[in-house]
Amino acid sequence: MKNKLLLFLGLGFLLLATFSCEEDDENSGPKAVFSYVADGFVVNFTDFSQNASEYLWDFGDDSEQSLQSNPTHIYSKKGDYLVTLTVKSNGQTSTFQDSVYVLGPNIKIDGDFTDWEHVAYTHTNNEGTGGTLLAVKTFASAGHLNFYLEGTQDFSLAVMDLYLDADNNPETGFKTWMYPAASGADFLFEGNPTGGSVFAHVGPGNGWSWNEVANFGERMQFSAIKTVGGKKVVEFSIKREGLGSMRNAANFAILEMNSGWTEVGNIPHSQQASSKFASIDL
């Protein structure tokens, strides 16, 4: 009887050990999970997966995938991105998805242009066109339209005309012959970094008819003009407050005049059949 009891207990321990091993085997497969930290357009991903030996990251923006365990990815636009991490080990696969929200850079108008590093150019004039104006970056934050403007060594911004199509409708506002393909400016910002006026288009129609509604001090902020990489550079912002209902995008063109009000630069390049305002994604 004693031997039978020992045999029974031994079988029980064996079965328990067998079930325990099977359970451990089931839990030894890979399990994908990650976290992230976003800094402007740069997102650092940290892998917290278990039992993973291979990694495949899809960043949700149609860019090249990554095989790294802890990749860094630079997005080109703000927005929500569905990021997928797939891990593998011993022929088994696990997938984890999470939404990554990219706010974009915190642009400060202070003459330190490093916060524009990962912002793509909105428009670059072809070589030999546009006079003193070469290229422009833009970024729309919750409260401002931000601009980073590059020019030649002759660029001084003595007088600037910035035409803004705030409602993203080229059929409303001032339609200028300089941009025949699409214009429709609802606002005109005219002056220089030391001061100027903001005008709202009042019509009727699409002709030259404006009312002054504010000054630069109330609506704009400028940095000093500096030389960076052989180019003159300035950054400035426009408050979105007072620009009406804005959806999806705003469109713009910038003209530079010298102190005698003679035009010396334009971006996008004007007076061509294909010339149209550039677009800022909101």
Coordinates of C-alpha atoms in Angstrom, one line a residue:
M1 CA 0.0 0.0 0.0
K2 CA 2.8 2.3 0.9
N3 CA 4.5 1.6 -2.4
K4 CA 1.3 2.3 -4.3
L5 CA 0.9 5.7 -2.6
L6 CA 4.5 6.6 -3.4
L7 CA 3.9 5.6 -7.0
F8 CA 0.7 7.7 -7.2
L9 CA 2.5 10.8 -5.7
G10 CA 5.4 10.3 -8.1
L11 CA 3.0 10.3 -11.1
G12 CA 1.3 13.4 -9.8
F13 CA 4.6 15.3 -9.5
L14 CA 5.6 14.1 -13.0
L15 CA 2.3 15.3 -14.5
L16 CA 2.6 18.6 -12.7
A17 CA 6.1 19.1 -13.9
T18 CA 5.0 18.2 -17.5
F19 CA 2.1 20.8 -17.4
S20 CA 4.5 23.4 -15.9
C21 CA 7.0 22.8 -18.7
E22 CA 4.3 23.1 -21.3
E23 CA 3.1 26.3 -19.8
D24 CA 6.6 27.7 -19.7
D25 CA 7.1 26.7 -23.3
E26 CA 3.9 28.6 -24.3
N27 CA 5.1 31.7 -22.4
S28 CA 8.6 31.6 -23.9
G29 CA 7.4 33.0 -27.3
P30 CA 8.0 36.6 -28.3
K31 CA 5.7 39.4 -27.1
A32 CA 6.0 42.8 -28.8
V33 CA 5.6 46.1 -27.0
F34 CA 7.3 49.5 -27.2
S35 CA 7.2 53.1 -25.9
Y36 CA 8.3 56.3 -27.5
V37 CA 9.4 59.9 -26.8
A38 CA 8.7 62.6 -29.4
D39 CA 10.9 65.7 -29.7
G40 CA 9.6 67.8 -32.6
F41 CA 9.6 65.6 -35.7
V42 CA 12.2 63.3 -34.1
V43 CA 10.7 60.2 -32.3
N44 CA 12.9 57.8 -30.3
F45 CA 11.4 54.3 -29.9
T46 CA 12.3 52.0 -27.0
D47 CA 11.7 48.3 -27.4
F48 CA 10.2 46.5 -24.3
S49 CA 9.5 43.2 -26.1
Q50 CA 10.0 39.8 -24.5
N51 CA 12.0 37.0 -26.0
A52 CA 12.5 38.8 -29.3
S53 CA 15.5 38.2 -31.6
E54 CA 14.3 40.0 -34.8
Y55 CA 12.5 43.3 -35.2
L56 CA 10.6 45.0 -38.0
W57 CA 9.2 48.6 -37.5
D58 CA 6.6 50.2 -39.7
F59 CA 6.5 53.9 -38.8
G60 CA 3.1 54.5 -40.5
D61 CA 4.3 57.2 -42.9
D62 CA 5.2 55.1 -46.0
S63 CA 8.9 55.5 -45.1
E64 CA 11.6 52.8 -45.1
Q65 CA 11.1 50.2 -42.4
S66 CA 13.7 49.5 -39.7
L67 CA 15.2 46.3 -38.4
Q68 CA 16.8 48.0 -35.3
S69 CA 15.6 47.2 -31.8
N70 CA 15.5 50.8 -30.7
P71 CA 15.2 53.1 -33.8
T72 CA 15.0 56.8 -34.1
H73 CA 12.7 58.1 -36.8
I74 CA 12.2 61.6 -38.2
Y75 CA 8.8 62.4 -39.5
S76 CA 8.2 65.1 -42.1
K77 CA 4.8 66.3 -41.0
K78 CA 2.9 66.6 -37.7
G79 CA -0.1 64.2 -37.2
D80 CA -1.1 60.8 -35.9
Y81 CA 0.8 57.8 -37.1
L82 CA 0.0 54.1 -36.5
V83 CA 3.3 52.5 -35.7
T84 CA 3.7 48.7 -35.9
L85 CA 6.4 46.6 -34.3
T86 CA 6.7 43.0 -35.3
V87 CA 9.1 40.7 -33.4
K88 CA 10.1 37.2 -34.1
S89 CA 11.9 34.4 -32.3
N90 CA 12.2 30.6 -33.0
G91 CA 9.7 30.8 -35.8
Q92 CA 7.1 32.6 -33.7
T93 CA 5.8 36.2 -34.3
S94 CA 4.2 38.9 -32.2
T95 CA 2.9 42.3 -33.3
F96 CA 2.2 45.4 -31.4
Q97 CA 0.6 48.7 -32.7
D98 CA 0.3 52.1 -31.1
S99 CA -0.7 55.6 -32.3
V100 CA 2.2 58.1 -32.2
Y101 CA 1.2 61.7 -32.2
V102 CA 3.8 64.1 -33.7
L103 CA 3.3 67.7 -32.7
G104 CA 6.3 69.1 -34.6
P105 CA 8.9 71.5 -33.4
N106 CA 8.4 74.2 -30.8
I107 CA 9.4 77.2 -33.0
K108 CA 10.7 80.2 -31.1
I109 CA 11.4 83.4 -32.9
D110 CA 14.7 84.1 -31.3
G111 CA 17.4 83.9 -34.0
D112 CA 18.4 80.4 -33.0
F113 CA 17.4 78.5 -36.1
T114 CA 18.2 75.0 -34.8
D115 CA 14.5 74.3 -34.2
W116 CA 14.0 74.4 -38.0
E117 CA 16.5 71.6 -38.6
H118 CA 14.0 68.8 -39.4
V119 CA 11.4 71.0 -41.1
A120 CA 11.2 70.4 -44.8
Y121 CA 11.4 73.3 -47.3
T122 CA 8.0 74.6 -48.3
H123 CA 9.4 76.1 -51.5
T124 CA 12.8 76.5 -53.1
N125 CA 13.2 78.8 -56.1
N126 CA 15.0 77.4 -59.1
E127 CA 18.6 78.7 -59.4
G128 CA 18.6 82.1 -61.1
T129 CA 15.0 82.9 -60.3
G130 CA 13.4 84.8 -57.5
G131 CA 16.1 87.5 -57.1
T132 CA 17.2 87.9 -53.5
L133 CA 14.8 85.2 -52.2
L134 CA 16.0 81.6 -52.3
A135 CA 13.9 79.3 -50.1
V136 CA 11.4 79.2 -47.3
K137 CA 10.3 76.8 -44.6
T138 CA 7.0 77.1 -42.9
F139 CA 5.4 75.5 -39.8
A140 CA 1.9 76.1 -38.5
S141 CA 1.5 75.8 -34.7
A142 CA -1.7 76.2 -32.8
G143 CA -1.3 79.9 -32.5
H144 CA 1.0 81.0 -35.2
L145 CA 2.2 80.7 -38.8
N146 CA 5.9 80.5 -38.7
F147 CA 8.4 81.3 -41.5
Y148 CA 12.1 80.6 -42.0
L149 CA 13.2 82.7 -45.0
E150 CA 16.6 82.4 -46.8
G151 CA 18.0 84.9 -49.2
T152 CA 21.2 86.0 -51.0
Q153 CA 23.8 88.3 -49.4
D154 CA 21.8 91.2 -50.9
F155 CA 18.7 90.2 -48.9
S156 CA 17.8 92.9 -46.4
L157 CA 14.0 92.8 -46.1
A158 CA 14.0 96.6 -46.4
V159 CA 10.3 96.3 -47.5
M160 CA 8.3 93.1 -47.5
D161 CA 4.9 92.3 -49.0
L162 CA 3.5 89.1 -47.8
Y163 CA 0.3 88.0 -49.4
L164 CA -1.8 85.5 -47.5
D165 CA -4.7 83.4 -48.7
A166 CA -6.0 82.5 -45.3
D167 CA -9.1 80.6 -46.4
N168 CA -7.3 78.3 -48.8
N169 CA -9.6 79.5 -51.6
P170 CA -7.8 81.2 -54.6
E171 CA -11.2 82.5 -55.9
T172 CA -11.6 84.9 -52.9
G173 CA -9.5 87.8 -52.0
F174 CA -7.0 89.7 -54.2
K175 CA -6.0 87.9 -57.4
T176 CA -2.7 89.2 -58.5
W177 CA -1.3 89.1 -62.0
M178 CA 2.1 88.1 -60.5
Y179 CA 0.7 84.7 -59.6
P180 CA -1.8 83.9 -62.4
A181 CA -2.0 80.2 -61.6
A182 CA -3.5 80.7 -58.1
S183 CA -3.4 83.6 -55.6
G184 CA -6.5 85.0 -53.9
A185 CA -4.9 87.0 -51.0
D186 CA -7.2 87.7 -48.0
F187 CA -4.5 89.6 -46.2
L188 CA -1.5 91.8 -47.1
F189 CA 1.4 92.3 -44.6
E190 CA 3.5 95.2 -45.7
G191 CA 6.6 96.7 -44.0
N192 CA 9.8 95.4 -42.5
P193 CA 11.0 94.0 -39.2
T194 CA 10.9 97.4 -37.5
G195 CA 7.2 98.0 -38.4
G196 CA 4.4 97.8 -40.9
S197 CA 0.7 97.4 -41.5
V198 CA -1.7 94.5 -41.9
F199 CA -4.5 94.9 -44.5
A200 CA -7.6 92.8 -45.0
H201 CA -9.0 92.5 -48.5
V202 CA -12.5 93.9 -48.7
G203 CA -13.5 93.8 -52.3
P204 CA -15.8 93.9 -54.1
G205 CA -14.5 91.2 -56.4
N206 CA -10.8 90.3 -56.6
G207 CA -9.3 93.8 -57.2
W208 CA -6.9 95.9 -55.2
S209 CA -9.1 97.0 -52.2
W210 CA -7.8 96.8 -48.6
N211 CA -8.6 98.0 -45.1
E212 CA -5.8 98.4 -42.5
V213 CA -6.7 96.1 -39.6
A214 CA -3.5 95.9 -37.4
N215 CA 0.2 96.7 -37.3
F216 CA 3.2 94.4 -37.3
G217 CA 3.7 94.8 -33.6
E218 CA 0.2 93.4 -32.9
R219 CA 0.4 90.5 -35.3
M220 CA 4.0 89.6 -36.1
Q221 CA 7.4 88.9 -34.5
F222 CA 10.8 88.9 -36.3
S223 CA 14.2 87.7 -35.4
A224 CA 17.4 89.5 -36.5
I225 CA 18.7 88.7 -40.0
K226 CA 21.8 86.5 -39.7
T227 CA 24.2 84.7 -42.1
V228 CA 24.0 80.9 -42.0
G229 CA 26.0 78.8 -44.5
G230 CA 26.6 81.8 -46.8
K231 CA 22.9 82.8 -46.9
K232 CA 21.0 85.5 -45.1
V233 CA 18.3 84.0 -42.9
V234 CA 15.4 85.5 -40.9
E235 CA 12.5 83.8 -39.0
F236 CA 9.2 85.4 -38.3
S237 CA 5.7 84.5 -37.1
I238 CA 2.1 85.7 -37.8
K239 CA -0.6 85.2 -35.2
R240 CA -3.4 83.1 -36.4
E241 CA -5.8 85.1 -34.3
G242 CA -7.6 87.5 -36.6
L243 CA -7.1 85.5 -39.8
G244 CA -10.6 84.1 -39.8
S245 CA -11.5 80.4 -40.1
M246 CA -8.6 78.5 -41.4
R247 CA -8.8 74.9 -42.7
N248 CA -6.3 72.4 -43.9
A249 CA -3.9 74.9 -45.5
A250 CA -3.0 78.6 -46.1
N251 CA -1.3 79.9 -49.1
F252 CA 1.2 82.7 -49.5
A253 CA 3.8 84.7 -51.5
I254 CA 6.5 87.0 -50.3
L255 CA 8.0 89.9 -52.3
E256 CA 11.0 91.9 -51.2
M257 CA 11.6 95.5 -52.3
N258 CA 14.5 97.8 -51.7
S259 CA 14.3 101.1 -49.8
G260 CA 13.1 102.7 -53.0
W261 CA 10.2 100.2 -53.3
T262 CA 11.7 98.5 -56.3
E263 CA 11.0 94.8 -56.3
V264 CA 14.2 92.7 -55.9
G265 CA 13.0 89.3 -54.8
N266 CA 10.0 87.0 -54.9
I267 CA 9.1 83.6 -53.6
P268 CA 7.6 81.6 -55.2
H269 CA 9.1 83.0 -58.4
S270 CA 6.5 85.3 -59.9
Q271 CA 5.2 86.4 -63.3
Q272 CA 5.3 83.0 -64.9
A273 CA 2.3 81.3 -66.4
S274 CA 2.6 78.6 -63.7
S275 CA 3.3 81.0 -60.8
K276 CA 1.0 80.4 -57.8
F277 CA 1.1 80.9 -54.0
A278 CA 3.0 78.3 -51.9
S279 CA 1.0 76.3 -49.3
I280 CA 1.4 76.0 -45.6
D281 CA -0.2 72.8 -44.1
L282 CA -2.2 73.5 -41.0

